[in-house]
mmCIF file of C-alpha atoms in Angstrom:
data_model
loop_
_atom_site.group_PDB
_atom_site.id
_atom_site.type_symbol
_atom_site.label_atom_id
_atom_site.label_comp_id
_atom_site.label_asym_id
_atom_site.label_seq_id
_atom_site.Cartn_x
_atom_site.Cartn_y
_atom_site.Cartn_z
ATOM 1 C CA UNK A 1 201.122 -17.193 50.511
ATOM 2 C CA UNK A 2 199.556 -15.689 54.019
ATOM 3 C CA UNK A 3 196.647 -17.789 55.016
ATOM 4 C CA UNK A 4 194.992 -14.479 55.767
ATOM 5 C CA UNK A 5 195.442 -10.979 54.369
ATOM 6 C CA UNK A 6 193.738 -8.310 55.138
ATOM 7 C CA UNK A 7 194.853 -4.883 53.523
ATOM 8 C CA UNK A 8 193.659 -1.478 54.083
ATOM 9 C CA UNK A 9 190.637 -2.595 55.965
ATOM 10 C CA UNK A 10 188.182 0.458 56.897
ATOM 11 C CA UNK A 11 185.062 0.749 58.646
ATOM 12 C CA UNK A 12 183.018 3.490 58.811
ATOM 13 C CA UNK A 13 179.725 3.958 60.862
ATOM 14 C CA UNK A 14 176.991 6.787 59.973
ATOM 15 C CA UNK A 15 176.032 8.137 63.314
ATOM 16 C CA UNK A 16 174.139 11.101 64.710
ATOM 17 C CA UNK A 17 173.399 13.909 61.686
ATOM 18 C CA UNK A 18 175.273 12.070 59.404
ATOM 19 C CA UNK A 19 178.692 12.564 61.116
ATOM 20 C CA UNK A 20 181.069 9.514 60.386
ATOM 21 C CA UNK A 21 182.581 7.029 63.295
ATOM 22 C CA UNK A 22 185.765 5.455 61.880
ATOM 23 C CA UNK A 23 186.100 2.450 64.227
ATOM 24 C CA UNK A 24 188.606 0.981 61.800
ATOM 25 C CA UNK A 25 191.088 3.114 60.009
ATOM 26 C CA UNK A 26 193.206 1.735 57.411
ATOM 27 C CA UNK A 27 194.243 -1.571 58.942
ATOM 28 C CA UNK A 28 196.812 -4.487 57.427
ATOM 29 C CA UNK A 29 198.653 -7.584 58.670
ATOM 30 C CA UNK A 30 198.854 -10.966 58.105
ATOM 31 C CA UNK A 31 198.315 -14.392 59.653
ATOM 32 C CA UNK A 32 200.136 -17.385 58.825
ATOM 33 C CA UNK A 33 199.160 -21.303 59.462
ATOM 34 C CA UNK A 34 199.409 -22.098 63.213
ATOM 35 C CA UNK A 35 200.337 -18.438 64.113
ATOM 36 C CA UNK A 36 198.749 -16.525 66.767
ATOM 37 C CA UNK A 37 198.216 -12.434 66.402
ATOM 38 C CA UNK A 38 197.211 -10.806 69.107
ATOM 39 C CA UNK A 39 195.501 -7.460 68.882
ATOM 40 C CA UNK A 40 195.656 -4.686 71.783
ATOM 41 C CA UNK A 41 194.507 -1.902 73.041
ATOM 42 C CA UNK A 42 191.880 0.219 75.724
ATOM 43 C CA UNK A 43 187.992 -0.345 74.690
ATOM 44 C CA UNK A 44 186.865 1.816 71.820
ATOM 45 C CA UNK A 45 190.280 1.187 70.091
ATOM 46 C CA UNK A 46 188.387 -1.429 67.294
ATOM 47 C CA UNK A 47 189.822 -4.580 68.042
ATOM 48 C CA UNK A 48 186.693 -6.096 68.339
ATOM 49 C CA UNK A 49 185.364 -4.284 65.089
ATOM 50 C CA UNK A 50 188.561 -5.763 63.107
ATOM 51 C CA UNK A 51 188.321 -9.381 64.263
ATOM 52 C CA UNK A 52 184.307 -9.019 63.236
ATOM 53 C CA UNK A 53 184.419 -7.562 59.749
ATOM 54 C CA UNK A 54 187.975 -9.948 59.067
ATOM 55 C CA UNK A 55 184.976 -12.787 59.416
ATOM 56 C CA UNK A 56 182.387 -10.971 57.476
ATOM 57 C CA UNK A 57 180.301 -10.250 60.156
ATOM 58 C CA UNK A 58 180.170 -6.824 60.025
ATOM 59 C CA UNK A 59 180.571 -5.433 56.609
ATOM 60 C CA UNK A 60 183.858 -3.488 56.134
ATOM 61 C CA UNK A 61 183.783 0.271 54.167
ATOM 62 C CA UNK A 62 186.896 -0.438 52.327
ATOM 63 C CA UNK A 63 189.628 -2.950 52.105
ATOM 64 C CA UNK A 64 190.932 -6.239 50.977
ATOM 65 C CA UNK A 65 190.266 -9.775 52.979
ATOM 66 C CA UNK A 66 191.654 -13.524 51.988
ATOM 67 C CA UNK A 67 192.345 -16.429 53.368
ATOM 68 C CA UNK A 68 194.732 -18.139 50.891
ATOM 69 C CA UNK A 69 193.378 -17.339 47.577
ATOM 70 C CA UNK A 70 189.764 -16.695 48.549
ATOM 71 C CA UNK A 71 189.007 -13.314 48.705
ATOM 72 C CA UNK A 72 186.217 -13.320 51.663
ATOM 73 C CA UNK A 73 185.352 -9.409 50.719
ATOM 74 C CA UNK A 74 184.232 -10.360 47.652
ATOM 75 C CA UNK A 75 181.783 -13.549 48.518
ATOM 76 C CA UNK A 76 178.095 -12.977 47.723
ATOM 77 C CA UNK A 77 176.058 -14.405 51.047
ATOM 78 C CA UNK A 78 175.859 -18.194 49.832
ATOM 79 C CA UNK A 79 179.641 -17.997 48.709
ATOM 80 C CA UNK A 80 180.399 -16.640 52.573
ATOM 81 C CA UNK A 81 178.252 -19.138 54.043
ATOM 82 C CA UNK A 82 180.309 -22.288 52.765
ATOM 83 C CA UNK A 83 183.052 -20.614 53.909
ATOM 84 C CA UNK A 84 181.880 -20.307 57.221
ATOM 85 C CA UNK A 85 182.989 -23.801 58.390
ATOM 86 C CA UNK A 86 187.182 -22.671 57.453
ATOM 87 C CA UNK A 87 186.394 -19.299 60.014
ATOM 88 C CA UNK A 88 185.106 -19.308 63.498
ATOM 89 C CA UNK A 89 184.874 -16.900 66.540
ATOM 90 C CA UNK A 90 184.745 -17.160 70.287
ATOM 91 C CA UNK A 91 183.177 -15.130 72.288
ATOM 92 C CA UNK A 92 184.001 -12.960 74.936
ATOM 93 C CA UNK A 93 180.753 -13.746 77.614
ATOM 94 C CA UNK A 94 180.658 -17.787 77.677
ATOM 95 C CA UNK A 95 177.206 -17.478 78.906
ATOM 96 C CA UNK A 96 175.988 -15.235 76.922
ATOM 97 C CA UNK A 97 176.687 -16.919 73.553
ATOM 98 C CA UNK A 98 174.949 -20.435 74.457
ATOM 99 C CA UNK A 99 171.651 -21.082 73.612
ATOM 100 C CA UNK A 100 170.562 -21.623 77.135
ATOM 101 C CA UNK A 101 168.190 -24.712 75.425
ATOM 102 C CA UNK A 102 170.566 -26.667 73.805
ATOM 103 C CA UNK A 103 172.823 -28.852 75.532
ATOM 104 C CA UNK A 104 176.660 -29.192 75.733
ATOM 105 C CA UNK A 105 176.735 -31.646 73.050
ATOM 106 C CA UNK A 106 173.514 -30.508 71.099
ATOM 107 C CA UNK A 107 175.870 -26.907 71.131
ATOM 108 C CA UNK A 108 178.541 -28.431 69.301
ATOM 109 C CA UNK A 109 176.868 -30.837 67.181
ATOM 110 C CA UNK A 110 174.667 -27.539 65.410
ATOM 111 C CA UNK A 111 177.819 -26.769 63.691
ATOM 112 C CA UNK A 112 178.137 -29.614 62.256
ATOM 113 C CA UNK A 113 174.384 -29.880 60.899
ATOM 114 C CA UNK A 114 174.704 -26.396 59.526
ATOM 115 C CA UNK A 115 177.186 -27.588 57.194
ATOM 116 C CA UNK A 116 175.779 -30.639 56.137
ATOM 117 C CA UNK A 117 177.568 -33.744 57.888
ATOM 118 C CA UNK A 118 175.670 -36.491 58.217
ATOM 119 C CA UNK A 119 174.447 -37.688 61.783
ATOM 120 C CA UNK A 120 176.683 -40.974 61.879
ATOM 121 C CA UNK A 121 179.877 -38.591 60.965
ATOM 122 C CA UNK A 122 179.097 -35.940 63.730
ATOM 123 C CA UNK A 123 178.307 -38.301 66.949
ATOM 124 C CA UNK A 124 182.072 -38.923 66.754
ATOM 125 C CA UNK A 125 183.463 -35.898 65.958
ATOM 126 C CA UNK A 126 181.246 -33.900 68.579
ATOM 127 C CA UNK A 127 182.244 -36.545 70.955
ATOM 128 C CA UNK A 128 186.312 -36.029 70.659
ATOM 129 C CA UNK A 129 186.466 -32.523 70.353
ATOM 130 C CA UNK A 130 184.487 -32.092 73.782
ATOM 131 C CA UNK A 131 186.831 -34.740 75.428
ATOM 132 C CA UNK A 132 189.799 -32.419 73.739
ATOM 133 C CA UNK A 133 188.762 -29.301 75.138
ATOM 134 C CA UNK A 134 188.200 -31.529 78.744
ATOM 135 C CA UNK A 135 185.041 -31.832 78.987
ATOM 136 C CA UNK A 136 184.241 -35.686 80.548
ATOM 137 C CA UNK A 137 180.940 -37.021 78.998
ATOM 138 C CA UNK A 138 179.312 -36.185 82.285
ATOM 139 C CA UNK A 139 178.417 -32.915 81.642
ATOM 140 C CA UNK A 140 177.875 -33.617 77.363
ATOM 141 C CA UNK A 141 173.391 -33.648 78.540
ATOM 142 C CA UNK A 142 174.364 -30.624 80.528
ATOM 143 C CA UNK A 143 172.813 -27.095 79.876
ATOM 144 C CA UNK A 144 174.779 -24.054 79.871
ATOM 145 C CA UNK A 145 173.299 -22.968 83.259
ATOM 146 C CA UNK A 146 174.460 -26.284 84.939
ATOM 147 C CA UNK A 147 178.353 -25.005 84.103
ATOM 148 C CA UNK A 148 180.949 -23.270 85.625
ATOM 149 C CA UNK A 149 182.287 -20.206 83.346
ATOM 150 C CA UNK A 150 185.255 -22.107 82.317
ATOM 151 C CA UNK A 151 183.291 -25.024 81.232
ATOM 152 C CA UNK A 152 180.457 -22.634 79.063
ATOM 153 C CA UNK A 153 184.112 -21.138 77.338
ATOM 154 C CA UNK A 154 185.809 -24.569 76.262
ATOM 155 C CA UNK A 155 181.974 -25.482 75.259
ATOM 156 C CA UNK A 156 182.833 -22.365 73.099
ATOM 157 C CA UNK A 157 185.676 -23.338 72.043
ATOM 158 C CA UNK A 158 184.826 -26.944 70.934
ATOM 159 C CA UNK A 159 181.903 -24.986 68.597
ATOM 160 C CA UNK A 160 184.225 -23.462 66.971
ATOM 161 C CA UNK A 161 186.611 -26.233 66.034
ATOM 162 C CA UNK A 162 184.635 -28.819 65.562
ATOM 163 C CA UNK A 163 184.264 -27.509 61.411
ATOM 164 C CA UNK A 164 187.844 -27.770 61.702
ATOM 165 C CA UNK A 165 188.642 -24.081 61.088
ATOM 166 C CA UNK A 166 191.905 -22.642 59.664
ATOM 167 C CA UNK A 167 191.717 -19.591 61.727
ATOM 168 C CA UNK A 168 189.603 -18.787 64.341
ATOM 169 C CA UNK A 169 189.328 -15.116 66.284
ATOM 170 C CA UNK A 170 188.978 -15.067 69.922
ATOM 171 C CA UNK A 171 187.156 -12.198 70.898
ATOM 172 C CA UNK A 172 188.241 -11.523 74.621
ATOM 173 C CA UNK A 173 187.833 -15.116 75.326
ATOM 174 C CA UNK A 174 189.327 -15.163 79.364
ATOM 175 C CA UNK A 175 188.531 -11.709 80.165
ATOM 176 C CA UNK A 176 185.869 -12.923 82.587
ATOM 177 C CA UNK A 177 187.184 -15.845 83.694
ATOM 178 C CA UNK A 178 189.622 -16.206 87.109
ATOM 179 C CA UNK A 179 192.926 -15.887 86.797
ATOM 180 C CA UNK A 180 193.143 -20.480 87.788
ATOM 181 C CA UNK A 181 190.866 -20.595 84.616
ATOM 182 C CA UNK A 182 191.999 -18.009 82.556
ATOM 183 C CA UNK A 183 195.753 -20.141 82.489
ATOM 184 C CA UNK A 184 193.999 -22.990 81.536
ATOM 185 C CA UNK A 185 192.536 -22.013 78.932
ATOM 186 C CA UNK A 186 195.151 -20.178 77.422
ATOM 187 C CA UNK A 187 197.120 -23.465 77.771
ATOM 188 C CA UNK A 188 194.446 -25.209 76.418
ATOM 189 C CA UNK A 189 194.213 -23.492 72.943
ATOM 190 C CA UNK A 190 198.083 -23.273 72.368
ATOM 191 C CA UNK A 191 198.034 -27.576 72.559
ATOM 192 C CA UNK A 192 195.329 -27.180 69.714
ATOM 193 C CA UNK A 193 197.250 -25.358 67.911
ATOM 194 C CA UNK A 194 200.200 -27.044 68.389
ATOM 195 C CA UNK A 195 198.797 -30.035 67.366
ATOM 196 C CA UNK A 196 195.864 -28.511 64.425
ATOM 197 C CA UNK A 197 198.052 -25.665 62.763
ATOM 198 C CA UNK A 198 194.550 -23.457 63.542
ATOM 199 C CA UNK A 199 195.625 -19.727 63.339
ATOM 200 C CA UNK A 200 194.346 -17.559 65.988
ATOM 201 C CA UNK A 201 193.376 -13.611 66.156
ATOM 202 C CA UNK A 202 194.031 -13.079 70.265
ATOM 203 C CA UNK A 203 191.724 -9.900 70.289
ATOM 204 C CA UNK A 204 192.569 -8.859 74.132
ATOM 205 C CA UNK A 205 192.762 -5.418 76.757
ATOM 206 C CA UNK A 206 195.098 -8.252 78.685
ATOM 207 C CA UNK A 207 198.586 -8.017 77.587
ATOM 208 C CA UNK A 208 199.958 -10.549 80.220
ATOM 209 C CA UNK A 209 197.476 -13.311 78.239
ATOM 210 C CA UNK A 210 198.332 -11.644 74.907
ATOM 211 C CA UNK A 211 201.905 -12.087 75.461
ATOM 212 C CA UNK A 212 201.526 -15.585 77.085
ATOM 213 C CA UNK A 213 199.774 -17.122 73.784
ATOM 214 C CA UNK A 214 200.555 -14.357 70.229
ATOM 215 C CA UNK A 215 203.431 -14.704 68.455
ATOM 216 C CA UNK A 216 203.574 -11.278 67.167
ATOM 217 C CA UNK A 217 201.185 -8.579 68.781
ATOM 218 C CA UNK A 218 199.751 -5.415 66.850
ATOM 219 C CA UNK A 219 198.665 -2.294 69.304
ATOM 220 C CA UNK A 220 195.609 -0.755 67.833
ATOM 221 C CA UNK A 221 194.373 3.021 69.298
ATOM 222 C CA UNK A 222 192.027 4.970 68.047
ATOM 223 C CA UNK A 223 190.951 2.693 64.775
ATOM 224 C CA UNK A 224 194.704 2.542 63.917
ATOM 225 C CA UNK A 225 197.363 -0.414 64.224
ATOM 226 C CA UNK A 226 200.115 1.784 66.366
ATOM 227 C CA UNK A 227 202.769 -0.573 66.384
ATOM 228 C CA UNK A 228 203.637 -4.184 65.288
ATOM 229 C CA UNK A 229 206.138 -6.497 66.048
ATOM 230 C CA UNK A 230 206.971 -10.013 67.215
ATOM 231 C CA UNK A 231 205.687 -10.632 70.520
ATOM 232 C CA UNK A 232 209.296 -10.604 72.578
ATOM 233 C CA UNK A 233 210.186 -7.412 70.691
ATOM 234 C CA UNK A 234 206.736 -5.637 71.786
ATOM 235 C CA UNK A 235 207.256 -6.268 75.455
ATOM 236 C CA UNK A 236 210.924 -5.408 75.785
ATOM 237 C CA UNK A 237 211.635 -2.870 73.458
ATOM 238 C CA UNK A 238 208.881 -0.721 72.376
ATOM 239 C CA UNK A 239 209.045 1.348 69.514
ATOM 240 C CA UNK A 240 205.658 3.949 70.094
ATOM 241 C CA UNK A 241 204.225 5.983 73.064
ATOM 242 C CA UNK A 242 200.968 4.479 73.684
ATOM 243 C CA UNK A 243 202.586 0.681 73.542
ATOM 244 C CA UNK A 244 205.019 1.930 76.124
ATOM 245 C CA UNK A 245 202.178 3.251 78.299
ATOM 246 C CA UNK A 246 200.202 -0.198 78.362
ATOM 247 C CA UNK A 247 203.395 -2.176 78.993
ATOM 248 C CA UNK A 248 204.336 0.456 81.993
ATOM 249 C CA UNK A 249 200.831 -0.553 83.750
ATOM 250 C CA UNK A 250 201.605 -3.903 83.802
ATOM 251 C CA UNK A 251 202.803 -5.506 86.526
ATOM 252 C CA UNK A 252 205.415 -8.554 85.887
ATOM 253 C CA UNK A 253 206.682 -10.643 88.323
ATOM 254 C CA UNK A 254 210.434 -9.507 87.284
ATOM 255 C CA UNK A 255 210.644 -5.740 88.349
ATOM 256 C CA UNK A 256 213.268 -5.088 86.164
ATOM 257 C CA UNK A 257 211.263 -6.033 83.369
ATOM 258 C CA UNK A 258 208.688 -3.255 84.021
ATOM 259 C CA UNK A 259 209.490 -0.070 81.682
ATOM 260 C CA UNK A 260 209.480 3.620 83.935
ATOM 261 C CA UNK A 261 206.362 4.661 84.007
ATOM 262 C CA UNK A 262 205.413 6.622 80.612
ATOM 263 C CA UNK A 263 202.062 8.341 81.366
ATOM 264 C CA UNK A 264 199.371 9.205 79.059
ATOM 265 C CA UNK A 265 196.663 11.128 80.660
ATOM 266 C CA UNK A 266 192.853 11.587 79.718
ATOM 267 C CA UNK A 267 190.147 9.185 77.987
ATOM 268 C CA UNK A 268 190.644 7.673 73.929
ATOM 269 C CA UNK A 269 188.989 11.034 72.253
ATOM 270 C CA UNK A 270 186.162 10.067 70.080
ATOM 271 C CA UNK A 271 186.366 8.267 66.644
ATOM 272 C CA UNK A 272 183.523 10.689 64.829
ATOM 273 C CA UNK A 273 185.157 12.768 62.290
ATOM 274 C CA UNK A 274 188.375 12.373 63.332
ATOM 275 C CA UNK A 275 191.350 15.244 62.930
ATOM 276 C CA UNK A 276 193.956 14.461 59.725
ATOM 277 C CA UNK A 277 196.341 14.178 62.163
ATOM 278 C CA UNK A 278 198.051 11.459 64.407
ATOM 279 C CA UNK A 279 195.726 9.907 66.674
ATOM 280 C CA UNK A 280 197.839 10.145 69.844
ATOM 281 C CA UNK A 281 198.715 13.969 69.891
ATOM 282 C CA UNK A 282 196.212 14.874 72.185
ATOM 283 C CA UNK A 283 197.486 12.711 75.070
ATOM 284 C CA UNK A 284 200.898 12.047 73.832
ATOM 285 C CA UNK A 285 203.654 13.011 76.046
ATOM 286 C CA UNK A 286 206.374 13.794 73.615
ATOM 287 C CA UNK A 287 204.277 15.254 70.509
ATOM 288 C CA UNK A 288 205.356 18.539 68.523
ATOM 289 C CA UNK A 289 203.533 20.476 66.553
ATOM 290 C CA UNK A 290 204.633 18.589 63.409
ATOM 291 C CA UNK A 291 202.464 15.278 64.848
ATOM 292 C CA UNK A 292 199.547 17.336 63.816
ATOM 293 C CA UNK A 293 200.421 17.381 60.163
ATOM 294 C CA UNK A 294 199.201 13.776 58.947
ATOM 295 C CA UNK A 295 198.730 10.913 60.123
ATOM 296 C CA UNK A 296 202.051 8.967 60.477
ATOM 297 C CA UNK A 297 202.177 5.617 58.480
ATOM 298 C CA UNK A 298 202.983 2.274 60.033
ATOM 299 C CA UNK A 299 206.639 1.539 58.729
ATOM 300 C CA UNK A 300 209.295 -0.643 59.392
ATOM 301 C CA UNK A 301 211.736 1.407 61.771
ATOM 302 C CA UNK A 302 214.187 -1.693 63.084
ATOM 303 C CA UNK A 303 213.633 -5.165 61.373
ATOM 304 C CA UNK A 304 210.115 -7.004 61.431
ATOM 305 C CA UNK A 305 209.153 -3.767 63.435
ATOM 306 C CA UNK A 306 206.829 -1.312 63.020
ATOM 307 C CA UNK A 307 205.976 1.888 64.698
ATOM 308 C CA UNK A 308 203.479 4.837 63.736
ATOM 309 C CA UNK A 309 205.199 7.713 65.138
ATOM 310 C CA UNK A 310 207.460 9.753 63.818
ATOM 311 C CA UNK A 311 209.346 10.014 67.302
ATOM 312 C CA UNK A 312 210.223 6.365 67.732
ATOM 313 C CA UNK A 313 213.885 6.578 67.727
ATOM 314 C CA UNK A 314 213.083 9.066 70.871
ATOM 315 C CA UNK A 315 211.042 6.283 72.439
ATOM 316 C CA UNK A 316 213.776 3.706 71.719
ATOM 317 C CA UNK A 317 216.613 6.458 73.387
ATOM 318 C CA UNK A 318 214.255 6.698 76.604
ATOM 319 C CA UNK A 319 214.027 2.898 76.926
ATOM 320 C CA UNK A 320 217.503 2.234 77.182
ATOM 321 C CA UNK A 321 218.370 5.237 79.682
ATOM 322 C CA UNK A 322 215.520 3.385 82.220
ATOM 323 C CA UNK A 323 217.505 0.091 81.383
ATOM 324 C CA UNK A 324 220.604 1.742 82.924
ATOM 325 C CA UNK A 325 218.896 3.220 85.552
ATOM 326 C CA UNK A 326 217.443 0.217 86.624
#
């Protein structure tokens, strides 16, 4: 059994004159025990929005959620509460999600006290998990303010493990960090899991740190998971037109490794009442008129590989004539 499943998860937000913003259309995948999936894609693609209503904190329309044989989308608000302490999230602004009046350690140790551990038991715990995340206990009387950003994020981080979480999603969590920092914190939470078993959802615009730390990585546009694969399968050998345009923009240090360029051109078009029809075709380079019929399911097109586009093989064919060009 998958630690988490999540099936068919939908979310739906009532905007303007009633219109209907799917930020979340129709998503499923897995997470096993100290597994790492990283979700992708440009801003407004609902990354953010699947990570938050996985942990109940926005309410999903439709869908199934459950980690092992729990089903979170089912808990009443007392049920989710004492389930709280098995999910966590980290934030994307380090700053920003400290309570600029509690110290480092009084930051980590409200965990704790939410869930009902008793004083003697948490003066330890709060103690080792800050040394673990490298903080020295000369900064534990510290205020957020007195930090640098990296220190406010691994004071982030040791709130969120200190329950001792099977899973935990980080929303963004180096995306305003320097790239020094970023490394070390990307370092930092694969040891933890290495040596925990914590699952991770990487939610990240970054694929260089999405590749660096996820084991398999699922490209989400437009509400929809695009494409899904193990991580060295995504950024070699991409099976959809949108994944091949984020990999083509990024800049390895091997230039063989880059794809040819694969352009997409305009803005993500807006989520509100959406067209029955795939979500690409507007900026998609190689659409046909069929594209427009329904929207394509996610299936398996090579093994433990998954595309949305009904064009893949096409996408797989251009891929290997840049190989020989190169």
């Amino acid at each position: 059994m998958a630690l988490l499943t999540v099936e068919n998860l939908t979310k739906i937000f009532t905007v303007g004159k009633g219109e209907e913003l799917i930020a979340v259309n129709n998503v499923s995948f897995t997470l096993e025990r100290g597994e790492t999936l990283g979700l992708v894609g440009e801003s407004g693609s609902g990354k953010t929005t699947v990570g938050r209503c996985v942990l109940r904190l926005i309410e999903p329309t439709e869908g199934r959620i459950a980690l092992g044989d729990q089903q979170i989308s089912a808990l009443d608000p007392a049920g989710l509460r004492d389930l709280r302490a098995r999910m966590q999230l980290v934030f994307q602004d380090p700053f920003g999600s400290l309570n600029p009046r509690l110290t480092v350690y009084q930051t980590v140790d409200e965990p704790l006290a939410l869930h009902g551990v008793g004083r003697t038991e948490r003066r330890p715990r709060v103690g080792a998990m800050l040394e673990r995340v490298g903080l020295d206990s000369g900064v534990f009387n510290y205020y957020p303010a007195d930090l640098t950003a990296s220190e406010q994020q691994r004071v982030g981080i040791a709130r969120a493990l200190v329950t001792e979480p099977e899973f935990v999603v980080l929303d963004e969590p180096t995306s305003m960090l320097d790239p020094s920092a970023r490394a070390e914190i990307l370092d930092l939470l694969k040891a933890i899991q290495n040596e925990t078993e914590t699952a991770y959802i990487f939610i990240s615009h970054d694929l260089t740190s999405v590749a660096k730390i996820s084991h398999r990585i699922a490209i989400m546009y437009l509400g929809h998971i695009v494409e899904h694969a193990p991580t060295d399968i995504i950024m070699e050998s991409q099976r959809h037109p949108y994944s091949r345009a984020l990999l083509s923009a990024v800049l390895f240090p091997d230039p063989h490794r880059r794809p040819d360029p694969y352009v997409i051109e305009g803005e993500i078009p807006t989520a509100i009442n959406p067209k029955p029809e795939c979500p690409l075709y507007g900026r998609c380079p190689i659409r046909e008129d069929a594209c427009q019929d329904a929207v394509p399911p996610l299936v398996e097109v090579e093994a433990v590989h998954y595309s949305a586009c009904r064009r893949w093989d096409d996408v797989a064919a251009s891929m290997a004539d840049a190989r020989v060009t190169a």
